PDB file of C-alpha atoms and ligand atoms in Angstrom:
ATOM      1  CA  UNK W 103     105.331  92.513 123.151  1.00  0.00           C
ATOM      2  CA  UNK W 104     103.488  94.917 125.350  1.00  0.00           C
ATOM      3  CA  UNK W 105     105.274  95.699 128.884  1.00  0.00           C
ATOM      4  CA  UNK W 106     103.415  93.738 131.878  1.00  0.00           C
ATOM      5  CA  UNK W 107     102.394  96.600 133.918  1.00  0.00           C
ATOM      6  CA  UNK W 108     100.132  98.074 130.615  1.00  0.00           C
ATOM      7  CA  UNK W 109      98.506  95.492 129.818  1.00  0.00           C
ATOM      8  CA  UNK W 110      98.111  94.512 134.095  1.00  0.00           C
ATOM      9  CA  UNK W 111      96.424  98.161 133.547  1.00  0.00           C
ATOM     10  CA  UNK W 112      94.270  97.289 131.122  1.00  0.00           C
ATOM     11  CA  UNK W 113      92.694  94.308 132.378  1.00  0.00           C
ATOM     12  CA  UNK W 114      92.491  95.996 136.010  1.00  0.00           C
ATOM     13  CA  UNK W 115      90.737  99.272 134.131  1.00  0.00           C
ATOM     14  CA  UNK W 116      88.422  96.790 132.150  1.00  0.00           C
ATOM     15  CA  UNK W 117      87.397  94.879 135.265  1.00  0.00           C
ATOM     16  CA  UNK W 118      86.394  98.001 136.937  1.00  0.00           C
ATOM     17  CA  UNK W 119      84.376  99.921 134.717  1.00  0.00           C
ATOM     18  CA  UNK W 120      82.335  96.638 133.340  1.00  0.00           C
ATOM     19  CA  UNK W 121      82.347  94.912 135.945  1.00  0.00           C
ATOM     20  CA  UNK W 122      78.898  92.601 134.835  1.00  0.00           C
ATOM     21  CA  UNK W 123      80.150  92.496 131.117  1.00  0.00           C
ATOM     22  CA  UNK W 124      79.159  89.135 129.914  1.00  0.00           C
ATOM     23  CA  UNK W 125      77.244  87.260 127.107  1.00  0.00           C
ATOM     24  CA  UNK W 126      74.412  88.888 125.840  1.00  0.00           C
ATOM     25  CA  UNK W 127      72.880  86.334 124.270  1.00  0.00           C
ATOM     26  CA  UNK W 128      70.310  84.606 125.782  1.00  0.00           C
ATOM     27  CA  UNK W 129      70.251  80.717 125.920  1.00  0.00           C
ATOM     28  CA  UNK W 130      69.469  77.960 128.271  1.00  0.00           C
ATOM     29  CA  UNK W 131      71.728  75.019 126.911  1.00  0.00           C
ATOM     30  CA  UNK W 132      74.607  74.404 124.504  1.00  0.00           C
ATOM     31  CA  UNK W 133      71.993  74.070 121.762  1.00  0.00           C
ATOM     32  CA  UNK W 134      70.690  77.545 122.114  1.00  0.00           C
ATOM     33  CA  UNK W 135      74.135  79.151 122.772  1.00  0.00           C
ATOM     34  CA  UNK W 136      74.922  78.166 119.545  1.00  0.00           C
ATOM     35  CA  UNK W 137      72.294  78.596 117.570  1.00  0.00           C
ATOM     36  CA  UNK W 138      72.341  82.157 118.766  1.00  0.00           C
ATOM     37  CA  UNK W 139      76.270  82.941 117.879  1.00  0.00           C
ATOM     38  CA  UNK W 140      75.744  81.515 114.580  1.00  0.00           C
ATOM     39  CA  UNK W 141      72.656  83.637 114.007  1.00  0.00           C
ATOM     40  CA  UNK W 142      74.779  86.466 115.481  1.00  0.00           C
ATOM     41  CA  UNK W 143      77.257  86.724 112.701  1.00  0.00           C
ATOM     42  CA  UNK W 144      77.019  90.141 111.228  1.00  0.00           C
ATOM     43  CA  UNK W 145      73.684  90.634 113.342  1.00  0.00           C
ATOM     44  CA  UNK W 146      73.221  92.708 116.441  1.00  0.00           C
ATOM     45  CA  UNK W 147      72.693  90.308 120.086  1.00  0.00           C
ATOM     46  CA  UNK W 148      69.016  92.016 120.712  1.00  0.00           C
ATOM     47  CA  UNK W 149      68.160  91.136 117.397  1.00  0.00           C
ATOM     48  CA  UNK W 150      69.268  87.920 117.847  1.00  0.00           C
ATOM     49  CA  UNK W 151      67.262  87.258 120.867  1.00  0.00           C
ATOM     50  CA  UNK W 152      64.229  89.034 119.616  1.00  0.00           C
ATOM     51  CA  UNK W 153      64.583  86.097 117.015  1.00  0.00           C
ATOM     52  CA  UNK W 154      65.139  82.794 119.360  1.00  0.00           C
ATOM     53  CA  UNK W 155      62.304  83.004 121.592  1.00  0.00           C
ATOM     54  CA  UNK W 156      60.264  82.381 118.788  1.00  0.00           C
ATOM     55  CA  UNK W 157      62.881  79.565 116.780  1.00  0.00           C
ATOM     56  CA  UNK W 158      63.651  77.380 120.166  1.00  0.00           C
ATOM     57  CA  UNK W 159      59.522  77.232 121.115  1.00  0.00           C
ATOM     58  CA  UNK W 160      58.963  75.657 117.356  1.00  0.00           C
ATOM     59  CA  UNK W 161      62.889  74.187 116.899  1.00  0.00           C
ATOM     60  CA  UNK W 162      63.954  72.858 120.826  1.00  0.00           C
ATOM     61  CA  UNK W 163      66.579  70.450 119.992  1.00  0.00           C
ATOM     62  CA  UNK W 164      69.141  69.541 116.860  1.00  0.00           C
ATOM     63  CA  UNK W 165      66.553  66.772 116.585  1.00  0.00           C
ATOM     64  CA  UNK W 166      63.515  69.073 115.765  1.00  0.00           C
ATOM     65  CA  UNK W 167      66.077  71.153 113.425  1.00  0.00           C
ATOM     66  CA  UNK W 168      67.109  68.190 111.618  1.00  0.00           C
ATOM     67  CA  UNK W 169      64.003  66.807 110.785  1.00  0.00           C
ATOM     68  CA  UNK W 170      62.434  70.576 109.369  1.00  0.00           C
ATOM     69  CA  UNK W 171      63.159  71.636 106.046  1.00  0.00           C
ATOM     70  CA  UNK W 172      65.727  74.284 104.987  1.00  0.00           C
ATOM     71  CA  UNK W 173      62.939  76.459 103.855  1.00  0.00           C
ATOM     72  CA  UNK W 174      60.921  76.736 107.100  1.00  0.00           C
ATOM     73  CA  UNK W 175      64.315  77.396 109.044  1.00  0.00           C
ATOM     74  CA  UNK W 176      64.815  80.142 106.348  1.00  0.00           C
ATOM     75  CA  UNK W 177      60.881  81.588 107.424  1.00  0.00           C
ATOM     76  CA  UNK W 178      62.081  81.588 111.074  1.00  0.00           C
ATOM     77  CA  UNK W 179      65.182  83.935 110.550  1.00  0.00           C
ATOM     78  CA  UNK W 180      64.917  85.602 108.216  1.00  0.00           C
ATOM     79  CA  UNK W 181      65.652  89.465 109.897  1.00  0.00           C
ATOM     80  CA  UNK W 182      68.658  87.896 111.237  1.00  0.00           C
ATOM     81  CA  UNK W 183      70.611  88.845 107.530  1.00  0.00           C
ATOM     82  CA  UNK W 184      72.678  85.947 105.395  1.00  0.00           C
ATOM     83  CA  UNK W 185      69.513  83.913 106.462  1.00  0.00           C
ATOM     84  CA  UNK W 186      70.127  81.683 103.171  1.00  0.00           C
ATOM     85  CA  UNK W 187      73.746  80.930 104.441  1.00  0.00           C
ATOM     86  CA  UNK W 188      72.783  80.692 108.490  1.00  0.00           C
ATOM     87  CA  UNK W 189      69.692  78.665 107.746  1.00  0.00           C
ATOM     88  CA  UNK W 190      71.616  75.675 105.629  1.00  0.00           C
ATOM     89  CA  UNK W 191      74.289  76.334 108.229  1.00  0.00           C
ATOM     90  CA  UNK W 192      71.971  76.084 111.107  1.00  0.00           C
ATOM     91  CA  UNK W 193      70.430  72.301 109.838  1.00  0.00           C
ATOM     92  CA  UNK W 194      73.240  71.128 108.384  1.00  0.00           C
ATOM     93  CA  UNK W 195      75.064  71.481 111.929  1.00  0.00           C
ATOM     94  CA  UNK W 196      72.074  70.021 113.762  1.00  0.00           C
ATOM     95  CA  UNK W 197      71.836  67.246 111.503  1.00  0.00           C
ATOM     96  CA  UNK W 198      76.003  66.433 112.449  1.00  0.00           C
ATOM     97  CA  UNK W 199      74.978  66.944 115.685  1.00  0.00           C
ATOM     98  CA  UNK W 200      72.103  63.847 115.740  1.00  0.00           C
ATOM     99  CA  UNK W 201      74.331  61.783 113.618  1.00  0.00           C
ATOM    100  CA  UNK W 202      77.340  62.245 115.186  1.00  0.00           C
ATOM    101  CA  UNK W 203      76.761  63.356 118.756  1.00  0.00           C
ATOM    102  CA  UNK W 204      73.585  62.120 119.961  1.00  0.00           C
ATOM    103  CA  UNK W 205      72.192  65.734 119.843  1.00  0.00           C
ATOM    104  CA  UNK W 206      74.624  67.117 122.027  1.00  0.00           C
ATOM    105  CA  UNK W 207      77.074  69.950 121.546  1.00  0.00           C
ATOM    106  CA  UNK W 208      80.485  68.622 121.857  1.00  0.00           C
ATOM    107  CA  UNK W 209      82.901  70.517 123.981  1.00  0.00           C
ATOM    108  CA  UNK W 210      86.063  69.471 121.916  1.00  0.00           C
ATOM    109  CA  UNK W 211      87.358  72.072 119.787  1.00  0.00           C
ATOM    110  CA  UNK W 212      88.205  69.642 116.809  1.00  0.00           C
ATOM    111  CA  UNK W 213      84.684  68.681 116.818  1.00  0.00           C
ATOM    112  CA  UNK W 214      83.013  71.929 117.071  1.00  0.00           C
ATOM    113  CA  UNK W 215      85.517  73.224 114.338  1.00  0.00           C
ATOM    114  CA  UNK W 216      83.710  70.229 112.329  1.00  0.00           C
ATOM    115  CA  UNK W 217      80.009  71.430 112.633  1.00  0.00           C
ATOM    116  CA  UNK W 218      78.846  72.939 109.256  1.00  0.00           C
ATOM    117  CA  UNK W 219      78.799  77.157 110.190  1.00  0.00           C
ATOM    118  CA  UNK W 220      80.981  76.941 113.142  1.00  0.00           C
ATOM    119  CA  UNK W 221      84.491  78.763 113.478  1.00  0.00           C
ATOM    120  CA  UNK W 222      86.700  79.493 115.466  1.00  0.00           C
ATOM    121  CA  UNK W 223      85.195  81.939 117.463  1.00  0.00           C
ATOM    122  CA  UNK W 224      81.438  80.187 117.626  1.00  0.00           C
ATOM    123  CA  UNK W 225      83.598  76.815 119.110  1.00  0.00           C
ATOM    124  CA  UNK W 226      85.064  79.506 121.414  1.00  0.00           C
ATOM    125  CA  UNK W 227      82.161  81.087 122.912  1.00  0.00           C
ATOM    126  CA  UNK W 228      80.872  77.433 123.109  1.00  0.00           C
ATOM    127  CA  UNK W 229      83.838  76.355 124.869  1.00  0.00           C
ATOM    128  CA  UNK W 230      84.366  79.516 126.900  1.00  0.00           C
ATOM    129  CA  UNK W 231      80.324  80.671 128.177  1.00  0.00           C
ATOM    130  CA  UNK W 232      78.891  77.104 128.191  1.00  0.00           C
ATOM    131  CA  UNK W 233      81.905  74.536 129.196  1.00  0.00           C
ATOM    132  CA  UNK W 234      84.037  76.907 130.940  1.00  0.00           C
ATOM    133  CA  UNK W 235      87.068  76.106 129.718  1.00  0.00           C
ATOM    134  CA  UNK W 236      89.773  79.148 129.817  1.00  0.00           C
ATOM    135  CA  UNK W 237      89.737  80.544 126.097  1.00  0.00           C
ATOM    136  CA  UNK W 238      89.659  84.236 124.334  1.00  0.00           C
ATOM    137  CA  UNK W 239      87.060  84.568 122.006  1.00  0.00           C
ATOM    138  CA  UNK W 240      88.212  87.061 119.191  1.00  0.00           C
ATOM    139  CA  UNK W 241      85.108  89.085 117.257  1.00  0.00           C
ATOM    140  CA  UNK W 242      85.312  91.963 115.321  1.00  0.00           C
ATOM    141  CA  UNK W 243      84.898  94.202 119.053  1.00  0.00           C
ATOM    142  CA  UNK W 244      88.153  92.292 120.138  1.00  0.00           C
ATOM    143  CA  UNK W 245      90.293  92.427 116.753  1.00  0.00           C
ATOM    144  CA  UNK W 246      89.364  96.452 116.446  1.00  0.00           C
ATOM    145  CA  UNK W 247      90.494  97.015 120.145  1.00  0.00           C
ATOM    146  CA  UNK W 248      93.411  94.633 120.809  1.00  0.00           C
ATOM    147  CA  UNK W 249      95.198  96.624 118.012  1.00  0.00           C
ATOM    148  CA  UNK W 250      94.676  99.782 118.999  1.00  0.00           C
ATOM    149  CA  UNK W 251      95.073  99.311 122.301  1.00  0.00           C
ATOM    150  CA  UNK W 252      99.171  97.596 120.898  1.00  0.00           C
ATOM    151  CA  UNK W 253      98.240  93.767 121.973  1.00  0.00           C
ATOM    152  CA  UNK W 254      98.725  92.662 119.126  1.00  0.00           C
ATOM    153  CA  UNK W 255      99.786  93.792 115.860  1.00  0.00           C
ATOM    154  CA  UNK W 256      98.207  90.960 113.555  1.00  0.00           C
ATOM    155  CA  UNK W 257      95.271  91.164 112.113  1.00  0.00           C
ATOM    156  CA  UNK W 258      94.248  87.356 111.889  1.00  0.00           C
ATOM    157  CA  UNK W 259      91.560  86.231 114.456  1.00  0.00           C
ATOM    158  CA  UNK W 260      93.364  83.057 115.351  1.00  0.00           C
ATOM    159  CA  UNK W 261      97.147  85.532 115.791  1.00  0.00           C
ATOM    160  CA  UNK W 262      95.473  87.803 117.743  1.00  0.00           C
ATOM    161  CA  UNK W 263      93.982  84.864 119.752  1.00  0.00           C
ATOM    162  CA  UNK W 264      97.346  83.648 120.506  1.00  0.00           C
ATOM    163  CA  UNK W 265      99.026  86.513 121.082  1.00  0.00           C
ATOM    164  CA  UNK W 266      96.372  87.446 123.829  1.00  0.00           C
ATOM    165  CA  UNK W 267      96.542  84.072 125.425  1.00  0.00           C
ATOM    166  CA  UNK W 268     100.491  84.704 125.348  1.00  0.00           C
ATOM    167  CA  UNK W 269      99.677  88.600 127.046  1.00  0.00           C
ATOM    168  CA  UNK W 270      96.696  87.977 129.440  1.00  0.00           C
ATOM    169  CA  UNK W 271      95.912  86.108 133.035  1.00  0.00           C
ATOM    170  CA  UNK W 272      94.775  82.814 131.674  1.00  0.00           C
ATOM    171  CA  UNK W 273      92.093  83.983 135.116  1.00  0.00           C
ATOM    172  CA  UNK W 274      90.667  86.872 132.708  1.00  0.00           C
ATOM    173  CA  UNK W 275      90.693  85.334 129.090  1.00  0.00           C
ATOM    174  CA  UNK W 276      86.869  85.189 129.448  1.00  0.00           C
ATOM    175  CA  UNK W 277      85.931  88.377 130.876  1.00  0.00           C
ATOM    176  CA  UNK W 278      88.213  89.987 128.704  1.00  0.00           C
ATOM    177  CA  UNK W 279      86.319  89.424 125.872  1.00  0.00           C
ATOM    178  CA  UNK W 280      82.707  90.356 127.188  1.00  0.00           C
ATOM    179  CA  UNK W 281      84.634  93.460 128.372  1.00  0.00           C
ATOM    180  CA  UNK W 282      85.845  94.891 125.223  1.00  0.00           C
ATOM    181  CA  UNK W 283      82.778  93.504 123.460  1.00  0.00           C
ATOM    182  CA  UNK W 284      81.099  95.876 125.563  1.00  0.00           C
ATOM    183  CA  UNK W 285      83.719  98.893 125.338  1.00  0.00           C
ATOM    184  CA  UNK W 286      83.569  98.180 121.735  1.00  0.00           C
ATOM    185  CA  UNK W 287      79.807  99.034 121.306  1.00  0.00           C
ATOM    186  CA  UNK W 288      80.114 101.855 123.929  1.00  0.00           C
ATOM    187  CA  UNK W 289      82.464 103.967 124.070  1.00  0.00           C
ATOM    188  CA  UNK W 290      85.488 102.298 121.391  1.00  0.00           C
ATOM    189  CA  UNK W 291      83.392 102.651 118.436  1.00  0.00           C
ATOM    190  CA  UNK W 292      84.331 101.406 114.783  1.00  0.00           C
ATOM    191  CA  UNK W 293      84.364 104.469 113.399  1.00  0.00           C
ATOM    192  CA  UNK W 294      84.804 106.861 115.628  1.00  0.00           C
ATOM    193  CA  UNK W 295      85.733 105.968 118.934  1.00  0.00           C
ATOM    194  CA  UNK W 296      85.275 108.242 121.806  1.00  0.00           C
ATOM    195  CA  UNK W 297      88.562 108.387 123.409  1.00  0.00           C
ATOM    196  CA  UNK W 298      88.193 111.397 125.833  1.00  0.00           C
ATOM    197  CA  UNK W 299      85.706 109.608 127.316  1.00  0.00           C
ATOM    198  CA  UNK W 300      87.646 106.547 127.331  1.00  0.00           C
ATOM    199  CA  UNK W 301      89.544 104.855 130.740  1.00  0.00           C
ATOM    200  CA  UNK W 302      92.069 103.012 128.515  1.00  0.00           C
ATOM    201  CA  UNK W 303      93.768 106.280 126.958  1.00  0.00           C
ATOM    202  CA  UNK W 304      96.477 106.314 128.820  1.00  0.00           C
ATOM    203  CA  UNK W 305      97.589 103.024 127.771  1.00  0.00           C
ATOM    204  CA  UNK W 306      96.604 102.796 124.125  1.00  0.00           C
ATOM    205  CA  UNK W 307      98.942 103.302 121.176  1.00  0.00           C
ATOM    206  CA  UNK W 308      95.684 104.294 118.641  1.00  0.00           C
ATOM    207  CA  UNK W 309      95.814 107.135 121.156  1.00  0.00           C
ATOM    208  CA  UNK W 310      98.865 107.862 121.836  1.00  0.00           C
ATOM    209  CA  UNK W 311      99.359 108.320 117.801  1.00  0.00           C
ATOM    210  CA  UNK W 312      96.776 110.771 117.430  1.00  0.00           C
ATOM    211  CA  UNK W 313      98.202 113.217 120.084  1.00  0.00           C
TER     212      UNK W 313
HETATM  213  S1  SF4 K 508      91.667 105.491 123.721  1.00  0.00           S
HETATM  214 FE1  SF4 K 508      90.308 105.515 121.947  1.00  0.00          FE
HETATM  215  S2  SF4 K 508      91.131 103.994 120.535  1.00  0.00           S
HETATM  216 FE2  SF4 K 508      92.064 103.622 122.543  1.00  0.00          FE
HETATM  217  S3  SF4 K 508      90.767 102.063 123.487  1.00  0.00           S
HETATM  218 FE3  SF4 K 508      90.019 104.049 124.148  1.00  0.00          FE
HETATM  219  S4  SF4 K 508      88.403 104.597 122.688  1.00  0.00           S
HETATM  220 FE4  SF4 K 508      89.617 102.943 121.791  1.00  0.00          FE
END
């Protein structure tokens, strides 16, 4: 377990330097939120939302989804990548969602765990940027950084989830995340991460180890 003070640090540090970090997605309802985080999945957010614009005007509700075929969805998303997968995903969910919900995104995570192409981390984001209810979504940006940083030392998403909820201000389990989402693709890079440039150093083990 972490001491207090570091990882007190490493929220405060976060907090300052992106202080506007937040979903980059761009949505106007539950319905578009998550259509975009499934399309999202191993796809960049600005490709994603060069995509949506396009797939909400002809697709606006689960109801419009449901009743297209699998084929046409497939047409419509196809630079996202895994378009086969996302697009059976994509109706399959919308067509739970009309039988089961009335065409609305449920807030409960049992439920969203339910819809056909949704995980942990879509229910998550659903739960955490739409309904507002405290939560840490885990992505690849949070896994990479969480470890190196010594939060956590597993490497499942749903571990690493707890162990953060366990570490972190219940007050910053959603900024978090759009913070080191955004460190991640900045400056804490996959491959080569730029720590002299980074504000964390001082309190991250990755760095610590290469010194
Ligand atoms: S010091 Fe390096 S490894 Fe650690 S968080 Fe910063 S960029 Fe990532």
């Amino acid at each position: 377990m972490p001491p207090r003070p570091k990882v007190g640090q490493i929220v405060r540090l976060l907090s300052l330097h992106y202080p506007a970090a937040s979903c980059s997605l761009v949505f106007r309802n539950a319905y578009e939120l998550l259509i975009a985080t499934i399309l999202s999945a191993q796809c960049t957010d600005r490709r994603v939302n060069q995509i949506t614009p396009e797939f909400f005007a002809r697709y606006p509700d689960p109801y419009a989804v449901s009743a297209a075929a699998v084929d046409d969805i497939k047409e419509k998303i196809r630079t996202a990548g895994f378009f086969n997968h996302k697009a059976r995903h994509i109706h399959a969910c919308c067509r739970q969602l009309v039988v089961l919900h009335h065409g609305e995104v449920p807030a409960d995570m049992e439920q969203l765990l339910a819809l056909p192409g949704v995980g942990r981390k879509t229910a998550n984001v659903i739960r955490g940027v739409w309904f507002h209810f405290p939560c840490v979504v885990v992505d690849t940006h949070v896994t990479r950084i969480a470890r190196r940083l010594g939060l956590t030392l597993a490497s499942s998403a749903t571990q690493i989830e707890q162990d953060l909820m366990q570490l972190l201000p219940q007050a910053s389990w959603i900024s978090f995340a759009h913070q080191v989402i955004q460190h991640g693709r900045t400056v804490c890079l996959a491959r080569k991460p730029r720590c002299e440039n980074c504000p964390l150093r001082k309190w991250c083990d990755f760095y610590r180890k290469q010194k």
